[in-house]
PDB file of C-alpha atoms and ligand atoms in Angstrom:
ATOM      1  CA  MET A   1       0.010  -0.162  -0.139  1.00 49.00           C
ATOM      2  CA  SER A   2       1.208   3.318  -0.727  1.00 48.00           C
ATOM      3  CA  GLU A   3       1.701   6.156   1.599  1.00 54.00           C
ATOM      4  CA  ALA A   4      -0.571   8.406  -0.282  1.00 63.00           C
ATOM      5  CA  ILE A   5      -3.706   6.691   0.763  1.00 71.00           C
ATOM      6  CA  LYS A   6      -6.362   8.957   2.450  1.00 87.00           C
ATOM      7  CA  VAL A   7      -7.510   7.145   5.639  1.00 86.00           C
ATOM      8  CA  ARG A   8     -11.167   7.975   6.383  1.00 90.00           C
ATOM      9  CA  GLY A   9     -11.165   6.447  10.076  1.00 88.00           C
ATOM     10  CA  PRO A  10     -12.481   3.552  11.668  1.00 89.00           C
ATOM     11  CA  GLY A  11     -14.799   1.197   9.217  1.00 91.00           C
ATOM     12  CA  LYS A  12     -16.381  -2.238   9.777  1.00 95.00           C
ATOM     13  CA  VAL A  13     -16.666  -3.844  13.237  1.00 97.00           C
ATOM     14  CA  LEU A  14     -14.787  -7.273  12.988  1.00 98.00           C
ATOM     15  CA  PHE A  15     -15.146  -8.134  16.739  1.00 98.00           C
ATOM     16  CA  GLY A  16     -17.582  -6.439  19.338  1.00 98.00           C
ATOM     17  CA  GLU A  17     -16.788  -5.922  22.903  1.00 98.00           C
ATOM     18  CA  GLU A  18     -18.253  -9.019  24.287  1.00 98.00           C
ATOM     19  CA  GLU A  19     -16.973 -11.300  21.788  1.00 98.00           C
ATOM     20  CA  ILE A  20     -13.650  -9.906  22.775  1.00 98.00           C
ATOM     21  CA  SER A  21     -14.138 -10.093  26.558  1.00 98.00           C
ATOM     22  CA  GLU A  22     -15.545 -13.501  26.324  1.00 98.00           C
ATOM     23  CA  ARG A  23     -12.590 -14.893  24.073  1.00 98.00           C
ATOM     24  CA  VAL A  24      -9.678 -13.072  26.046  1.00 98.00           C
ATOM     25  CA  ALA A  25     -11.110 -14.397  29.512  1.00 98.00           C
ATOM     26  CA  TRP A  26     -11.147 -17.985  28.085  1.00 98.00           C
ATOM     27  CA  MET A  27      -7.419 -17.072  26.717  1.00 98.00           C
ATOM     28  CA  GLY A  28      -6.273 -16.141  30.087  1.00 98.00           C
ATOM     29  CA  ARG A  29      -7.644 -19.183  31.913  1.00 97.00           C
ATOM     30  CA  GLU A  30      -5.959 -21.495  29.171  1.00 97.00           C
ATOM     31  CA  LEU A  31      -2.862 -20.032  29.744  1.00 98.00           C
ATOM     32  CA  ALA A  32      -2.942 -19.830  33.599  1.00 98.00           C
ATOM     33  CA  ARG A  33      -3.815 -23.642  33.542  1.00 97.00           C
ATOM     34  CA  ASP A  34      -0.953 -24.309  31.306  1.00 98.00           C
ATOM     35  CA  LEU A  35       1.427 -22.296  33.312  1.00 97.00           C
ATOM     36  CA  GLU A  36       0.348 -24.102  36.413  1.00 96.00           C
ATOM     37  CA  GLY A  37       1.185 -27.232  34.682  1.00 96.00           C
ATOM     38  CA  ASP A  38       4.598 -26.257  34.010  1.00 95.00           C
ATOM     39  CA  LEU A  39       4.973 -24.663  37.520  1.00 95.00           C
ATOM     40  CA  ALA A  40       4.151 -28.181  39.055  1.00 93.00           C
ATOM     41  CA  LYS A  41       6.886 -29.974  37.105  1.00 92.00           C
ATOM     42  CA  ASP A  42       9.555 -27.696  38.264  1.00 89.00           C
ATOM     43  CA  ASP A  43      12.321 -28.895  40.405  1.00 86.00           C
ATOM     44  CA  GLU A  44      12.512 -27.837  44.249  1.00 84.00           C
ATOM     45  CA  ASP A  45      15.355 -25.187  43.533  1.00 80.00           C
ATOM     46  CA  ALA A  46      13.430 -23.506  40.703  1.00 81.00           C
ATOM     47  CA  GLN A  47       9.983 -23.672  43.025  1.00 81.00           C
ATOM     48  CA  SER A  48      11.632 -21.483  45.814  1.00 79.00           C
ATOM     49  CA  HIS A  49      12.479 -18.839  43.036  1.00 79.00           C
ATOM     50  CA  PRO A  50      10.307 -15.841  43.808  1.00 79.00           C
ATOM     51  CA  ASP A  51       9.587 -14.805  40.361  1.00 87.00           C
ATOM     52  CA  ARG A  52       8.758 -17.825  38.084  1.00 95.00           C
ATOM     53  CA  VAL A  53       6.171 -16.638  35.738  1.00 97.00           C
ATOM     54  CA  VAL A  54       6.903 -13.274  33.594  1.00 98.00           C
ATOM     55  CA  ILE A  55       4.664 -11.646  31.462  1.00 98.00           C
ATOM     56  CA  LEU A  56       6.224  -9.394  28.623  1.00 97.00           C
ATOM     57  CA  PRO A  57       3.794  -7.616  26.801  1.00 97.00           C
ATOM     58  CA  ILE A  58       5.287  -5.853  23.578  1.00 96.00           C
ATOM     59  CA  LEU A  59       4.323  -2.169  23.855  1.00 94.00           C
ATOM     60  CA  THR A  60       2.246   0.037  22.570  1.00 93.00           C
ATOM     61  CA  GLY A  61      -0.115  -2.255  20.922  1.00 95.00           C
ATOM     62  CA  ALA A  62      -0.660  -5.137  23.555  1.00 97.00           C
ATOM     63  CA  PHE A  63      -1.369  -2.814  26.692  1.00 97.00           C
ATOM     64  CA  VAL A  64      -5.257  -3.054  26.405  1.00 98.00           C
ATOM     65  CA  PHE A  65      -5.233  -6.894  25.504  1.00 98.00           C
ATOM     66  CA  THR A  66      -2.702  -7.510  28.487  1.00 98.00           C
ATOM     67  CA  ALA A  67      -4.735  -5.450  30.951  1.00 98.00           C
ATOM     68  CA  ASP A  68      -7.802  -7.774  30.322  1.00 98.00           C
ATOM     69  CA  LEU A  69      -5.857 -11.079  29.927  1.00 98.00           C
ATOM     70  CA  ILE A  70      -3.762 -10.950  33.087  1.00 98.00           C
ATOM     71  CA  ARG A  71      -7.096  -9.981  35.270  1.00 97.00           C
ATOM     72  CA  SER A  72      -8.223 -13.587  34.296  1.00 97.00           C
ATOM     73  CA  MET A  73      -5.289 -15.336  35.078  1.00 97.00           C
ATOM     74  CA  PRO A  74      -5.335 -16.258  39.035  1.00 94.00           C
ATOM     75  CA  LEU A  75      -1.396 -16.677  39.135  1.00 94.00           C
ATOM     76  CA  LYS A  76       1.614 -14.894  40.909  1.00 95.00           C
ATOM     77  CA  MET A  77       3.514 -13.159  37.822  1.00 97.00           C
ATOM     78  CA  SER A  78       5.488 -10.274  37.437  1.00 96.00           C
ATOM     79  CA  ILE A  79       4.939  -7.938  34.166  1.00 96.00           C
ATOM     80  CA  ARG A  80       7.932  -6.595  32.472  1.00 95.00           C
ATOM     81  CA  LEU A  81       7.438  -4.137  29.496  1.00 94.00           C
ATOM     82  CA  VAL A  82       9.089  -4.029  26.066  1.00 93.00           C
ATOM     83  CA  THR A  83       8.582  -1.555  23.453  1.00 92.00           C
ATOM     84  CA  ALA A  84       8.679  -2.159  19.747  1.00 88.00           C
ATOM     85  CA  SER A  85       7.427  -0.594  16.588  1.00 78.00           C
ATOM     86  CA  SER A  86       7.063  -1.709  13.005  1.00 74.00           C
ATOM     87  CA  TYR A  87       4.508   0.875  11.504  1.00 67.00           C
ATOM     88  CA  PRO A  88       5.968   4.315  12.095  1.00 68.00           C
ATOM     89  CA  GLY A  89       3.591   7.067  11.422  1.00 75.00           C
ATOM     90  CA  GLU A  90       0.961   6.978   8.809  1.00 78.00           C
ATOM     91  CA  ALA A  91       2.264   3.485   7.024  1.00 78.00           C
ATOM     92  CA  THR A  92      -0.191   0.664   6.804  1.00 80.00           C
ATOM     93  CA  THR A  93       2.478  -1.901   5.723  1.00 76.00           C
ATOM     94  CA  SER A  94       5.617  -3.208   7.824  1.00 73.00           C
ATOM     95  CA  ARG A  95       8.880  -1.464   8.009  1.00 71.00           C
ATOM     96  CA  GLY A  96      10.618  -4.156   9.720  1.00 75.00           C
ATOM     97  CA  ALA A  97      10.592  -4.428  13.576  1.00 78.00           C
ATOM     98  CA  ARG A  98      12.881  -2.065  16.117  1.00 81.00           C
ATOM     99  CA  LEU A  99      13.097  -2.370  19.655  1.00 85.00           C
ATOM    100  CA  ARG A 100      12.988   0.825  21.832  1.00 83.00           C
ATOM    101  CA  GLY A 101      14.876   0.115  25.145  1.00 79.00           C
ATOM    102  CA  VAL A 102      16.164  -3.182  26.249  1.00 84.00           C
ATOM    103  CA  ILE A 103      14.588  -6.633  26.860  1.00 89.00           C
ATOM    104  CA  PRO A 104      14.809  -7.722  30.489  1.00 91.00           C
ATOM    105  CA  SER A 105      18.130  -9.877  31.011  1.00 92.00           C
ATOM    106  CA  ASP A 106      17.285 -12.051  33.732  1.00 93.00           C
ATOM    107  CA  LEU A 107      14.628 -14.200  32.154  1.00 95.00           C
ATOM    108  CA  GLY A 108      17.000 -17.304  32.500  1.00 93.00           C
ATOM    109  CA  GLY A 109      14.847 -20.288  34.291  1.00 93.00           C
ATOM    110  CA  ARG A 110      11.609 -18.560  34.287  1.00 95.00           C
ATOM    111  CA  HIS A 111       8.623 -19.127  32.379  1.00 97.00           C
ATOM    112  CA  VAL A 112       8.250 -16.251  30.031  1.00 98.00           C
ATOM    113  CA  VAL A 113       5.008 -15.361  28.202  1.00 98.00           C
ATOM    114  CA  ILE A 114       5.328 -12.771  25.187  1.00 98.00           C
ATOM    115  CA  ILE A 115       2.021 -11.084  24.470  1.00 98.00           C
ATOM    116  CA  ASP A 116       1.520  -9.085  21.269  1.00 97.00           C
ATOM    117  CA  ASP A 117      -1.581  -7.522  19.913  1.00 97.00           C
ATOM    118  CA  ILE A 118      -1.190  -8.766  16.145  1.00 97.00           C
ATOM    119  CA  LEU A 119       0.956 -11.459  14.227  1.00 96.00           C
ATOM    120  CA  ASP A 120       1.541  -9.809  10.680  1.00 93.00           C
ATOM    121  CA  THR A 121       5.125 -10.369   9.066  1.00 91.00           C
ATOM    122  CA  GLY A 122       6.166 -12.123  12.323  1.00 93.00           C
ATOM    123  CA  ASN A 123       9.428  -9.845  12.430  1.00 91.00           C
ATOM    124  CA  THR A 124       8.382  -8.186  16.114  1.00 91.00           C
ATOM    125  CA  LEU A 125       8.000 -11.457  17.705  1.00 94.00           C
ATOM    126  CA  GLU A 126      10.900 -13.229  15.898  1.00 93.00           C
ATOM    127  CA  LEU A 127      13.185 -10.326  17.132  1.00 91.00           C
ATOM    128  CA  VAL A 128      11.792 -10.441  20.801  1.00 94.00           C
ATOM    129  CA  ARG A 129      11.672 -14.341  20.911  1.00 95.00           C
ATOM    130  CA  GLY A 130      15.278 -14.780  19.754  1.00 94.00           C
ATOM    131  CA  LEU A 131      16.351 -12.415  22.787  1.00 93.00           C
ATOM    132  CA  ILE A 132      14.449 -14.207  25.220  1.00 96.00           C
ATOM    133  CA  LEU A 133      15.844 -17.841  24.056  1.00 96.00           C
ATOM    134  CA  GLU A 134      19.257 -16.727  24.265  1.00 96.00           C
ATOM    135  CA  GLN A 135      18.630 -16.471  28.112  1.00 96.00           C
ATOM    136  CA  ASN A 136      17.391 -19.948  28.455  1.00 96.00           C
ATOM    137  CA  PRO A 137      13.875 -19.678  30.121  1.00 96.00           C
ATOM    138  CA  ALA A 138      12.266 -22.407  31.440  1.00 95.00           C
ATOM    139  CA  SER A 139       9.583 -22.226  29.050  1.00 97.00           C
ATOM    140  CA  LEU A 140       8.386 -19.530  26.351  1.00 98.00           C
ATOM    141  CA  ARG A 141       4.777 -18.890  25.230  1.00 98.00           C
ATOM    142  CA  ILE A 142       3.667 -16.476  22.691  1.00 98.00           C
ATOM    143  CA  VAL A 143       0.108 -15.123  22.864  1.00 98.00           C
ATOM    144  CA  VAL A 144      -1.478 -12.876  19.960  1.00 98.00           C
ATOM    145  CA  LEU A 145      -4.882 -11.511  19.983  1.00 98.00           C
ATOM    146  CA  LEU A 146      -4.805 -11.428  16.309  1.00 98.00           C
ATOM    147  CA  ASP A 147      -3.159 -13.594  13.513  1.00 97.00           C
ATOM    148  CA  LYS A 148      -3.534 -11.705  10.108  1.00 96.00           C
ATOM    149  CA  GLN A 149      -3.901 -14.280   7.494  1.00 94.00           C
ATOM    150  CA  VAL A 150      -0.858 -13.480   5.435  1.00 91.00           C
ATOM    151  CA  PRO A 151       2.096 -15.570   3.638  1.00 89.00           C
ATOM    152  CA  ARG A 152       4.873 -15.077   5.845  1.00 86.00           C
ATOM    153  CA  HIS A 153       8.450 -16.015   5.956  1.00 85.00           C
ATOM    154  CA  SER A 154       8.790 -16.259   9.821  1.00 87.00           C
ATOM    155  CA  GLU A 155       8.609 -19.414  11.534  1.00 87.00           C
ATOM    156  CA  ILE A 156       6.539 -17.734  14.466  1.00 91.00           C
ATOM    157  CA  THR A 157       3.920 -20.079  15.701  1.00 94.00           C
ATOM    158  CA  PRO A 158       1.705 -18.394  18.573  1.00 97.00           C
ATOM    159  CA  ASN A 159       0.639 -20.755  21.408  1.00 97.00           C
ATOM    160  CA  TYR A 160      -2.601 -19.024  21.778  1.00 98.00           C
ATOM    161  CA  VAL A 161      -4.572 -16.866  19.320  1.00 98.00           C
ATOM    162  CA  GLY A 162      -7.668 -15.124  20.068  1.00 98.00           C
ATOM    163  CA  PHE A 163      -8.878 -14.453  16.272  1.00 98.00           C
ATOM    164  CA  GLU A 164      -7.658 -15.129  12.918  1.00 97.00           C
ATOM    165  CA  ILE A 165      -8.285 -12.036  10.532  1.00 97.00           C
ATOM    166  CA  PRO A 166      -8.028 -11.538   6.963  1.00 95.00           C
ATOM    167  CA  ASP A 167      -5.183  -9.160   5.487  1.00 95.00           C
ATOM    168  CA  GLU A 168      -6.928  -5.946   6.380  1.00 94.00           C
ATOM    169  CA  PHE A 169      -5.437  -3.231   8.429  1.00 94.00           C
ATOM    170  CA  VAL A 170      -7.352  -3.114  11.647  1.00 97.00           C
ATOM    171  CA  VAL A 171      -7.879  -0.651  14.930  1.00 97.00           C
ATOM    172  CA  GLY A 172      -9.060  -0.516  18.319  1.00 97.00           C
ATOM    173  CA  TYR A 173      -8.633  -2.466  21.545  1.00 98.00           C
ATOM    174  CA  GLY A 174      -4.994  -1.086  21.760  1.00 98.00           C
ATOM    175  CA  LEU A 175      -4.149  -1.336  17.987  1.00 97.00           C
ATOM    176  CA  ASP A 176      -3.405   2.139  16.207  1.00 95.00           C
ATOM    177  CA  TRP A 177      -2.984   3.560  13.035  1.00 94.00           C
ATOM    178  CA  ASN A 178      -0.704   6.724  13.217  1.00 92.00           C
ATOM    179  CA  GLY A 179      -1.079   6.376  17.125  1.00 93.00           C
ATOM    180  CA  TYR A 180      -4.845   6.943  16.914  1.00 95.00           C
ATOM    181  CA  TYR A 181      -7.765   4.663  17.556  1.00 96.00           C
ATOM    182  CA  ARG A 182      -6.400   2.710  20.442  1.00 97.00           C
ATOM    183  CA  ASN A 183      -9.219   3.603  22.668  1.00 97.00           C
ATOM    184  CA  LEU A 184     -12.079   2.143  20.563  1.00 97.00           C
ATOM    185  CA  ARG A 185     -13.743  -0.892  22.402  1.00 97.00           C
ATOM    186  CA  GLU A 186     -14.098  -2.872  19.310  1.00 98.00           C
ATOM    187  CA  ILE A 187     -11.517  -4.125  16.753  1.00 98.00           C
ATOM    188  CA  VAL A 188     -12.672  -2.345  13.493  1.00 97.00           C
ATOM    189  CA  THR A 189     -11.148  -2.057   9.836  1.00 97.00           C
ATOM    190  CA  LEU A 190      -9.403   1.035   8.774  1.00 94.00           C
ATOM    191  CA  GLU A 191     -11.421   2.566   6.225  1.00 90.00           C
ATOM    192  CA  VAL A 192      -9.225   4.208   3.329  1.00 85.00           C
ATOM    193  CA  GLU A 193     -10.369   6.009   0.064  1.00 83.00           C
TER     194      GLU A 193
HETATM  195  P1  IMP B 201       4.756  -7.587  12.594  1.00 53.98           P
HETATM  196  O1  IMP B 201       6.243  -7.552  13.209  1.00 53.98           O
HETATM  197  O2  IMP B 201       4.970  -7.410  11.019  1.00 53.98           O
HETATM  198  O3  IMP B 201       4.403  -9.181  12.986  1.00 53.98           O
HETATM  199  O4  IMP B 201       4.059  -6.887  13.011  1.00 53.98           O
HETATM  200  C1  IMP B 201       3.684  -6.715  14.349  1.00 53.98           C
HETATM  201  C2  IMP B 201       3.327  -5.423  14.935  1.00 53.98           C
HETATM  202  O5  IMP B 201       2.597  -4.542  13.700  1.00 53.98           O
HETATM  203  C3  IMP B 201       2.075  -5.587  15.979  1.00 53.98           C
HETATM  204  O6  IMP B 201       2.679  -5.562  17.184  1.00 53.98           O
HETATM  205  C4  IMP B 201       1.356  -4.337  15.560  1.00 53.98           C
HETATM  206  O7  IMP B 201       1.710  -3.340  16.564  1.00 53.98           O
HETATM  207  C5  IMP B 201       1.488  -3.749  14.353  1.00 53.98           C
HETATM  208  N1  IMP B 201       0.334  -4.124  13.261  1.00 53.98           N
HETATM  209  C6  IMP B 201       0.448  -5.111  12.370  1.00 53.98           C
HETATM  210  N2  IMP B 201      -0.748  -5.021  11.659  1.00 53.98           N
HETATM  211  C7  IMP B 201      -1.405  -4.360  12.145  1.00 53.98           C
HETATM  212  C8  IMP B 201      -2.630  -3.686  11.966  1.00 53.98           C
HETATM  213  O8  IMP B 201      -3.579  -4.226  10.957  1.00 53.98           O
HETATM  214  N3  IMP B 201      -3.096  -2.637  12.711  1.00 53.98           N
HETATM  215  C9  IMP B 201      -2.576  -2.038  13.670  1.00 53.98           C
HETATM  216  N4  IMP B 201      -1.294  -2.488  13.913  1.00 53.98           N
HETATM  217  C10 IMP B 201      -0.680  -3.441  13.195  1.00 53.98           C
HETATM  218 MG1   MG B 202       2.569  -3.532  18.300  1.00 53.98          MG
END
């Protein structure tokens, strides 16, 4: 898509508030149950560690999703924030992933969960996953709210997916275009001229 497109604003609703909230609550419960299973298998040494589950949302897009997801997970966890960007300014096609700031460096031996709003090219998740795997976590899971149905080179396979969507640019529930529309309660397509 060229930079010259004119964006009209939010368009068709793909997922409404209730549908999102039910799905996210279900994902949180599944994730918590799977993590409990892992925690139970940890050896005594690991069990004495105070900070075993680390949730790593990729900002900015994942902040709304994460806020809802973690509140349906009855589990002791710590939360660390990672900031990445791949759609600078008005772009609606990926420009390659970039991290801002650093990834926590003490993830070895911990159960790490990366949370992102949407899987598109997979560049962002591949970058973050690589940096975490280098640290030998006890386990690593990837959770995405949306999986865009596009052919991709990346080998990223999320462990949990909220919804699959067609190859359209969407906004709302944390997702933005040019910094806007993150506060919409629904997930909607972006209307262009
Ligand atoms: P990837 O690195 O190409 O997989 O892109 C992932 C990131 O790009 C996501 O974390 C989003 O922030 C952003 N992104 C990808 N597709 C969309 C979209 O349709 N709407 C808004 N942001 C998107
Ligand atoms: Mg993002």
